[in-house]
XYZ file of C-alpha atoms in Angstrom:
438
model
C 58.087 126.183 224.706
C 57.386 122.504 225.348
C 56.421 119.932 222.734
C 53.722 117.476 223.838
C 53.002 114.399 221.741
C 49.878 112.308 222.369
C 49.465 108.846 220.880
C 46.369 107.166 219.505
C 45.113 105.774 222.829
C 45.568 109.193 224.472
C 43.091 110.706 221.976
C 41.125 107.511 221.386
C 37.772 108.757 222.727
C 35.976 112.065 223.347
C 36.713 111.774 227.079
C 40.406 111.237 226.375
C 40.478 114.296 224.113
C 38.988 116.367 226.927
C 41.601 115.051 229.367
C 44.388 115.825 226.896
C 43.105 119.390 226.569
C 43.306 119.809 230.347
C 46.902 118.543 230.335
C 47.867 120.900 227.516
C 46.552 124.077 229.141
C 47.693 123.113 232.658
C 51.129 124.737 232.338
C 49.754 128.079 231.188
C 52.654 128.571 228.767
C 52.441 128.268 224.951
C 52.639 124.605 223.922
C 53.298 122.786 220.652
C 51.121 119.648 220.425
C 51.694 116.685 218.095
C 48.773 114.266 217.706
C 48.467 110.743 216.349
C 45.303 109.417 214.742
C 42.591 108.198 217.095
C 43.283 104.612 218.149
C 42.112 102.091 215.562
C 41.805 104.665 212.776
C 45.126 103.988 211.037
C 44.409 100.240 211.043
C 41.017 100.919 209.407
C 42.647 103.138 206.780
C 45.202 100.429 206.027
C 42.314 97.941 205.694
C 40.564 100.283 203.244
C 43.756 100.443 201.196
C 44.060 96.666 201.239
C 40.544 96.283 199.777
C 41.355 98.844 197.090
C 44.565 97.031 196.160
C 42.450 93.916 195.725
C 39.970 95.874 193.557
C 37.153 95.366 196.037
C 35.490 98.805 196.360
C 32.478 97.331 198.180
C 34.702 96.052 200.973
C 36.481 99.426 201.164
C 33.181 101.326 201.314
C 31.914 99.116 204.138
C 34.999 99.920 206.261
C 34.656 103.626 205.385
C 30.997 103.635 206.445
C 31.755 101.890 209.741
C 34.552 104.354 210.498
C 32.322 107.311 209.632
C 29.618 106.116 212.041
C 32.232 105.814 214.781
C 33.331 109.411 214.228
C 29.724 110.646 214.165
C 29.250 109.214 217.665
C 32.465 110.918 218.823
C 31.239 114.295 217.550
C 28.015 114.044 219.543
C 29.957 113.303 222.730
C 32.817 115.762 222.246
C 31.144 119.081 221.444
C 28.669 120.975 223.596
C 27.604 123.589 221.028
C 25.797 123.151 217.738
C 28.268 125.525 216.042
C 31.311 123.311 216.537
C 29.324 120.113 216.179
C 28.112 121.214 212.741
C 31.498 122.588 211.726
C 33.295 119.337 212.577
C 30.542 117.209 211.032
C 30.911 119.062 207.735
C 34.693 118.691 207.798
C 34.489 114.941 208.466
C 31.835 114.498 205.767
C 34.319 115.941 203.269
C 37.036 113.667 204.642
C 34.998 110.486 204.214
C 33.820 111.525 200.758
C 37.505 112.025 199.916
C 38.187 108.457 201.059
C 35.300 107.184 198.915
C 36.756 108.918 195.860
C 39.609 106.405 195.832
C 37.182 103.555 195.116
C 36.730 104.947 191.602
C 40.363 105.395 190.610
C 43.517 103.436 189.895
C 45.055 102.551 193.269
C 48.818 102.578 193.963
C 51.121 103.131 196.936
C 50.844 106.902 196.379
C 47.089 106.783 196.954
C 47.573 104.509 199.963
C 49.812 107.076 201.664
C 47.219 109.777 201.062
C 44.537 107.595 202.641
C 46.633 106.664 205.681
C 47.457 110.369 206.268
C 43.789 111.214 206.874
C 43.736 109.732 210.390
C 46.006 112.435 211.803
C 44.271 115.128 209.756
C 40.912 114.153 211.297
C 42.152 113.933 214.909
C 43.943 117.313 214.805
C 40.941 119.116 213.306
C 38.645 117.611 215.926
C 41.011 118.638 218.720
C 41.508 122.202 217.467
C 37.755 122.684 217.166
C 37.214 121.367 220.687
C 39.886 123.690 222.115
C 38.358 126.669 220.319
C 34.968 125.734 221.759
C 36.610 125.889 225.203
C 37.889 129.396 224.504
C 41.518 128.353 223.952
C 43.566 130.215 221.338
C 44.566 127.113 219.357
C 46.056 127.099 215.859
C 46.329 124.136 213.503
C 49.585 123.922 211.538
C 49.430 121.421 208.684
C 52.430 119.072 208.925
C 52.363 118.705 205.137
C 53.397 122.377 204.897
C 56.709 121.935 206.756
C 57.531 118.264 207.465
C 59.599 116.894 204.567
C 62.007 114.061 203.832
C 64.938 114.176 201.418
C 65.760 111.878 198.496
C 67.069 109.276 200.943
C 63.692 109.264 202.762
C 65.347 110.878 205.780
C 63.882 114.002 207.448
C 65.302 117.287 206.105
C 65.986 119.248 209.332
C 67.077 122.480 207.619
C 63.913 122.649 205.510
C 61.725 121.720 208.499
C 63.249 124.417 210.704
C 62.991 127.190 208.107
C 59.421 126.360 207.041
C 58.124 125.838 210.564
C 59.604 129.122 211.812
C 57.996 131.028 208.928
C 54.603 129.413 209.581
C 54.744 130.047 213.341
C 55.702 133.685 212.696
C 52.394 134.013 210.836
C 50.518 132.756 213.912
C 52.260 134.519 216.790
C 50.402 134.760 220.055
C 48.687 131.365 219.896
C 48.352 129.520 223.188
C 48.459 126.081 221.555
C 49.973 125.043 218.219
C 48.746 121.662 216.970
C 50.112 119.541 214.140
C 49.850 115.991 212.846
C 52.377 113.337 213.715
C 53.571 110.653 211.294
C 52.715 112.384 207.999
C 55.029 114.424 205.761
C 55.879 115.122 202.147
C 58.792 113.490 200.374
C 61.466 115.248 198.309
C 59.114 115.262 195.305
C 56.236 116.913 197.149
C 54.133 113.744 197.416
C 52.294 112.813 200.610
C 54.401 110.340 202.563
C 54.969 109.308 206.162
C 57.668 108.680 208.760
C 56.615 105.011 209.173
C 55.201 103.449 212.329
C 56.258 105.289 215.459
C 56.524 108.361 213.277
C 54.485 110.593 215.605
C 57.293 110.347 218.164
C 59.708 111.196 215.363
C 57.601 114.241 214.419
C 57.668 115.473 218.016
C 61.442 115.094 218.173
C 61.942 116.883 214.837
C 59.618 119.732 215.865
C 61.355 120.038 219.235
C 64.747 120.337 217.566
C 63.393 122.819 214.990
C 61.945 125.226 217.589
C 64.669 124.560 220.206
C 62.068 123.383 222.724
C 62.900 123.244 226.414
C 61.471 119.720 226.609
C 59.745 117.077 224.467
C 57.021 115.114 226.220
C 55.803 111.777 224.842
C 52.438 110.948 226.459
C 51.284 107.309 226.348
C 49.235 104.974 228.554
C 52.198 103.724 230.625
C 54.280 105.614 233.173
C 57.626 105.618 231.346
C 60.070 102.853 230.515
C 60.142 100.076 233.094
C 63.220 98.253 234.311
C 61.825 95.000 232.872
C 58.876 93.752 230.837
C 55.772 94.178 233.055
C 53.888 91.642 230.913
C 56.344 88.924 231.950
C 57.969 89.974 235.234
C 56.292 90.876 238.533
C 56.833 94.181 240.338
C 58.682 96.109 237.648
C 59.420 99.793 238.294
C 59.664 102.844 236.018
C 63.190 104.000 235.240
C 63.259 107.711 236.037
C 66.402 108.659 234.088
C 68.010 107.256 230.944
C 70.798 108.397 228.693
C 69.814 108.647 225.006
C 71.964 105.642 224.072
C 70.412 103.565 226.855
C 66.907 104.474 225.705
C 67.759 103.606 222.092
C 69.107 100.192 223.135
C 65.966 99.425 225.158
C 63.675 100.604 222.364
C 65.474 98.537 219.746
C 65.513 95.401 221.882
C 61.873 95.362 222.851
C 60.673 98.376 224.892
C 57.698 99.246 222.635
C 56.922 102.540 224.377
C 59.428 104.373 222.166
C 60.561 104.058 218.552
C 64.354 103.422 218.438
C 65.205 106.265 216.029
C 62.707 108.899 217.095
C 64.825 110.565 219.767
C 67.869 111.204 217.547
C 66.943 114.814 216.640
C 66.393 115.578 220.338
C 69.685 113.920 221.237
C 71.671 115.998 218.744
C 69.906 119.187 219.878
C 70.468 118.365 223.556
C 66.742 118.525 224.364
C 65.475 116.181 227.113
C 62.623 113.806 226.274
C 60.094 112.828 228.954
C 57.870 109.748 228.741
C 54.652 110.414 230.654
C 51.331 108.673 231.340
C 48.023 110.314 230.413
C 46.304 108.000 232.943
C 48.604 109.167 235.760
C 49.752 112.653 234.718
C 51.403 113.376 238.084
C 53.705 110.345 237.837
C 57.374 111.164 237.329
C 57.757 109.062 234.197
C 61.112 108.676 232.451
C 63.448 111.497 231.450
C 65.860 110.788 228.587
C 68.810 113.135 228.175
C 72.528 113.259 227.422
C 73.327 112.871 231.132
C 74.695 109.522 232.318
C 74.087 108.051 235.760
C 77.418 106.399 236.371
C 77.709 102.988 237.930
C 74.061 101.915 237.494
C 72.404 99.089 235.606
C 69.064 100.526 234.504
C 66.815 98.039 232.759
C 66.299 94.800 230.852
C 64.443 94.272 227.562
C 63.696 91.249 225.380
C 63.262 90.839 221.644
C 61.466 87.731 220.321
C 61.370 85.900 216.978
C 65.135 85.898 216.556
C 66.987 83.557 214.194
C 70.590 82.521 214.876
C 72.806 81.690 211.899
C 76.264 80.120 212.216
C 78.685 79.707 209.342
C 81.760 77.549 209.988
C 84.674 77.354 207.596
C 88.278 76.249 207.958
C 89.035 78.660 205.103
C 88.151 81.563 207.397
C 91.377 81.205 209.371
C 93.679 84.056 208.272
C 91.483 84.700 205.200
C 91.071 88.416 204.633
C 87.698 89.559 203.293
C 85.735 86.644 204.731
C 83.563 88.752 207.048
C 83.045 91.353 204.337
C 81.648 88.689 201.993
C 79.357 87.363 204.711
C 77.991 90.780 205.665
C 77.506 91.755 202.011
C 75.097 88.835 201.643
C 72.881 90.210 204.401
C 73.185 93.707 202.946
C 72.122 92.535 199.483
C 68.890 91.148 200.971
C 68.376 94.231 203.204
C 68.412 92.090 206.344
C 69.886 93.815 209.434
C 72.057 91.842 211.853
C 71.402 92.192 215.609
C 74.342 90.357 217.193
C 77.687 89.056 215.924
C 80.190 86.676 217.544
C 83.338 85.389 215.859
C 85.957 82.693 216.411
C 88.927 81.471 214.406
C 86.824 79.152 212.267
C 83.322 80.581 212.353
C 80.960 83.460 212.831
C 77.497 83.510 214.424
C 74.885 86.194 213.755
C 71.286 86.855 214.724
C 68.543 88.396 212.607
C 64.854 89.159 213.213
C 63.684 89.172 209.591
C 63.173 85.771 207.965
C 61.824 87.088 204.636
C 64.979 86.124 202.708
C 66.348 83.423 205.015
C 66.396 80.765 202.278
C 68.313 82.938 199.822
C 70.756 84.071 202.526
C 71.504 80.468 203.505
C 72.083 79.480 199.861
C 74.607 82.314 199.486
C 76.365 81.559 202.797
C 76.823 77.893 201.860
C 79.314 78.993 199.228
C 81.707 79.891 202.047
C 81.163 77.229 204.689
C 78.803 74.988 206.660
C 75.662 76.798 207.738
C 73.367 75.991 210.674
C 70.225 77.835 211.755
C 68.435 78.029 215.125
C 64.927 79.503 215.211
C 62.646 80.396 218.130
C 65.357 82.446 219.803
C 65.199 85.582 221.934
C 67.652 88.419 222.669
C 67.867 89.613 226.280
C 69.456 93.059 226.552
C 70.763 94.486 229.861
C 71.230 98.250 229.727
C 73.071 100.731 231.915
C 76.522 102.170 232.533
C 78.415 99.063 231.405
C 81.764 100.579 230.575
C 84.508 97.949 230.787
C 86.204 99.905 233.567
C 83.266 99.147 235.903
C 84.816 96.071 237.464
C 82.410 93.273 238.290
C 79.358 94.584 236.463
C 79.430 91.895 233.807
C 79.850 89.270 236.549
C 76.631 90.382 238.248
C 74.755 90.001 234.974
C 76.351 86.611 234.248
C 75.436 85.345 237.712
C 71.781 86.101 237.007
C 72.002 84.013 233.820
C 73.877 81.070 235.334
C 70.870 78.704 235.112
C 69.845 79.712 231.569
C 71.390 78.112 228.430
C 72.995 80.921 226.410
C 73.608 80.590 222.661
C 75.553 83.868 222.162
C 76.826 86.779 224.254
C 77.602 90.285 222.976
C 79.594 92.633 225.219
C 81.824 95.567 224.376
C 80.035 96.761 221.255
C 78.857 99.769 223.246
C 79.266 101.069 226.774
C 75.591 100.582 227.488
C 74.532 96.972 226.987
C 75.216 93.278 227.370
C 73.091 91.043 225.137
C 72.320 87.326 225.435
C 70.786 85.088 222.795
C 68.650 82.401 224.414
C 65.674 80.184 223.562
C 62.279 81.896 223.717
C 61.079 79.224 226.151
C 63.730 80.431 228.635
C 62.810 84.137 228.359
C 60.510 84.399 231.382
C 63.020 82.671 233.652
C 65.890 84.837 232.380
C 63.989 88.100 232.807
C 62.822 87.174 236.310
C 66.339 86.118 237.351
C 67.795 89.386 236.076
C 65.196 91.388 238.023
C 65.914 89.427 241.189
C 69.695 89.819 240.889
C 69.905 93.394 239.602
C 66.914 95.294 240.963
C 65.534 93.478 244.022
């Protein structure tokens, strides 16, 4: 069985929902489908929550009414029969009345998560009803019945596998199983979610739980490209990536995939395919545990980076210095992207400036601190094992005309990273494309 995940733009209109249905039934085999909320819905639900936090029920009700009118138009376009039109209308009426009920109660983060969960609940019910209208044996499985996180807010794979198997055993023979992406329950049974990008995570967790033959992530772009198509001309899709390569690209700027979502698939050895709903016959990108040796695959860029350098003569031969520095970042829950060290200093990059002032105050206890803002990380990904003689030279040659603040190489076998000024990003990305992929 294959798992097919469709994002918000893929189900963002009645016509898109019809096209998705055609893709799902095309294979003829049973399929497990994971759906996001219709595009724009989650943002509206977050806006509703924001009004309720601010104790403005009138503002919340206005957004609810606008969203309800949008869905009423979708119903008229999606269904051909009065039976399913009426059935879905009644369901959505209950949904929007549920949203209105929050305007009369105390509002906390628990209520917000319940509100935000309704986007996926609405899209999956609409899709199941449409498939049934088309004569497809489709079954809706509520993600809140099997998708759960543990006390560390991490998915509980054993629980997910056991619960999902039991639920699917109750619905044997279905042609299509549909569930919601993103939403789950936490260890205490409360409605929660897997954060942004969580629908991809849901698909990966479901694929691992049912031992799927393949997990397909359908978006509006034909796979990961070898460079940023918004900045560089004539980029090409990368047809094969190793899981580590895909994770590096996702973390350093390739927005098509959430960095952590493929981990369950990686551990289960299940390939992940990135496909385009607008061009369903395109090859897309396949991510697996297989490595294409001797190839540089792609380049990605991450903006809004801050470089921090701490210089101290006391660092020389002083044990525990780096530990103290890293503990400061840990105490403010600020991840570090890159690290470079010398005998008398250490440079780091971060992408979260929320606690920059406090971090600098703490670092000044140990040395002289300087900060560079408006920086960008360029990440080159591929088979970059140190035994591949000359590979790093090819990458360096492409960057010879670009001022480089930091270089990171050797932390993994799959990337070389450069810290540069944001104003030099376009030139750096174009040079790398010309040198590596032309």
